[in-house]
């Protein structure tokens, strides 16, 4: 059984915490276009602020880099932070492994 501090439980709780007010706003307004915008925002948030920083953290940790610092950069500057990580760290790692 998952404990209350499990990452999955925390993520689901956070997702509910973020999406419930958005759905409540949609119900209050009742516009289908607003629902599409809210859905797009949820997808953007999950990709840019959850999936990319998680990937950066796992990749940096496996490479022995400063995983927490790179994750903070990837979270605060969502797409650009992950791209900078990809270009700088992965390129440096590829250069040292091939040379």
Tab-separated table of C-alpha atoms in Angstrom:
chain	number	residue	atom	x	y	z
A	1	UNK	CA	0.000	0.000	0.000
A	2	UNK	CA	1.296	3.433	-0.901
A	3	UNK	CA	2.054	5.748	1.953
A	4	UNK	CA	0.785	9.314	2.021
A	5	UNK	CA	4.278	10.564	1.122
A	6	UNK	CA	4.488	8.386	-1.972
A	7	UNK	CA	5.322	10.419	-5.103
A	8	UNK	CA	2.304	8.996	-6.908
A	9	UNK	CA	-0.072	9.963	-4.098
A	10	UNK	CA	1.459	13.426	-3.881
A	11	UNK	CA	1.234	13.896	-7.651
A	12	UNK	CA	-2.411	12.822	-7.816
A	13	UNK	CA	-3.253	15.103	-4.901
A	14	UNK	CA	-1.458	17.999	-6.555
A	15	UNK	CA	-3.210	17.323	-9.865
A	16	UNK	CA	-6.601	17.337	-8.141
A	17	UNK	CA	-5.641	20.501	-6.260
A	18	UNK	CA	-4.808	22.243	-9.539
A	19	UNK	CA	-7.624	20.964	-11.759
A	20	UNK	CA	-10.627	21.162	-9.414
A	21	UNK	CA	-10.687	24.993	-9.355
A	22	UNK	CA	-10.279	25.048	-13.138
A	23	UNK	CA	-13.230	22.698	-13.622
A	24	UNK	CA	-15.275	24.715	-11.128
A	25	UNK	CA	-14.577	27.853	-13.169
A	26	UNK	CA	-15.667	26.033	-16.322
A	27	UNK	CA	-18.906	24.896	-14.687
A	28	UNK	CA	-19.601	28.449	-13.541
A	29	UNK	CA	-19.013	29.927	-16.999
A	30	UNK	CA	-20.269	26.958	-19.040
A	31	UNK	CA	-18.332	27.769	-22.213
A	32	UNK	CA	-16.852	24.891	-24.232
A	33	UNK	CA	-14.039	27.101	-25.555
A	34	UNK	CA	-12.976	27.797	-21.970
A	35	UNK	CA	-12.868	24.053	-21.288
A	36	UNK	CA	-10.530	23.615	-24.273
A	37	UNK	CA	-8.230	26.367	-22.949
A	38	UNK	CA	-8.240	24.843	-19.473
A	39	UNK	CA	-7.478	21.416	-20.902
A	40	UNK	CA	-4.626	22.890	-22.914
A	41	UNK	CA	-3.256	24.544	-19.802
A	42	UNK	CA	-3.380	21.265	-17.877
A	43	UNK	CA	-1.515	19.456	-20.671
A	44	UNK	CA	1.066	22.265	-20.861
A	45	UNK	CA	1.541	22.188	-17.090
A	46	UNK	CA	1.973	18.421	-16.993
A	47	UNK	CA	4.500	18.415	-19.814
A	48	UNK	CA	6.455	21.598	-19.058
A	49	UNK	CA	6.368	21.616	-15.257
A	50	UNK	CA	6.188	17.927	-14.383
A	51	UNK	CA	7.449	15.616	-17.150
A	52	UNK	CA	10.412	17.669	-18.406
A	53	UNK	CA	11.813	18.519	-14.955
A	54	UNK	CA	11.359	14.873	-13.915
A	55	UNK	CA	13.286	13.724	-16.978
A	56	UNK	CA	16.025	16.314	-16.316
A	57	UNK	CA	16.291	15.173	-12.694
A	58	UNK	CA	16.549	11.478	-13.575
A	59	UNK	CA	19.038	12.085	-16.381
A	60	UNK	CA	21.222	14.447	-14.354
A	61	UNK	CA	21.195	12.115	-11.356
A	62	UNK	CA	22.249	9.149	-13.483
A	63	UNK	CA	25.044	11.241	-15.028
A	64	UNK	CA	26.309	12.477	-11.666
A	65	UNK	CA	25.510	16.137	-12.350
A	66	UNK	CA	23.784	18.487	-9.896
A	67	UNK	CA	20.288	17.059	-10.391
A	68	UNK	CA	18.458	19.400	-8.009
A	69	UNK	CA	19.853	22.578	-9.566
A	70	UNK	CA	19.058	21.451	-13.104
A	71	UNK	CA	15.567	20.405	-12.045
A	72	UNK	CA	14.901	23.817	-10.501
A	73	UNK	CA	16.064	25.495	-13.710
A	74	UNK	CA	13.893	23.186	-15.821
A	75	UNK	CA	10.879	23.890	-13.594
A	76	UNK	CA	11.240	27.673	-13.333
A	77	UNK	CA	12.113	28.219	-17.005
A	78	UNK	CA	10.101	25.299	-18.383
A	79	UNK	CA	10.968	24.606	-22.003
A	80	UNK	CA	14.126	26.700	-22.203
A	81	UNK	CA	15.624	25.139	-19.056
A	82	UNK	CA	15.238	21.606	-20.374
A	83	UNK	CA	16.618	22.656	-23.759
A	84	UNK	CA	19.659	24.308	-22.155
A	85	UNK	CA	20.227	21.180	-20.081
A	86	UNK	CA	19.946	19.025	-23.180
A	87	UNK	CA	22.366	21.165	-25.177
A	88	UNK	CA	24.970	21.850	-22.472
A	89	UNK	CA	25.100	18.778	-20.279
A	90	UNK	CA	24.277	16.088	-22.783
A	91	UNK	CA	26.652	17.595	-25.370
A	92	UNK	CA	29.420	17.773	-22.767
A	93	UNK	CA	28.731	14.187	-21.732
A	94	UNK	CA	28.799	12.991	-25.336
A	95	UNK	CA	32.067	14.852	-25.961
A	96	UNK	CA	33.779	13.319	-22.922
A	97	UNK	CA	32.535	9.810	-23.687
A	98	UNK	CA	33.681	9.878	-27.312
A	99	UNK	CA	36.986	11.697	-26.797
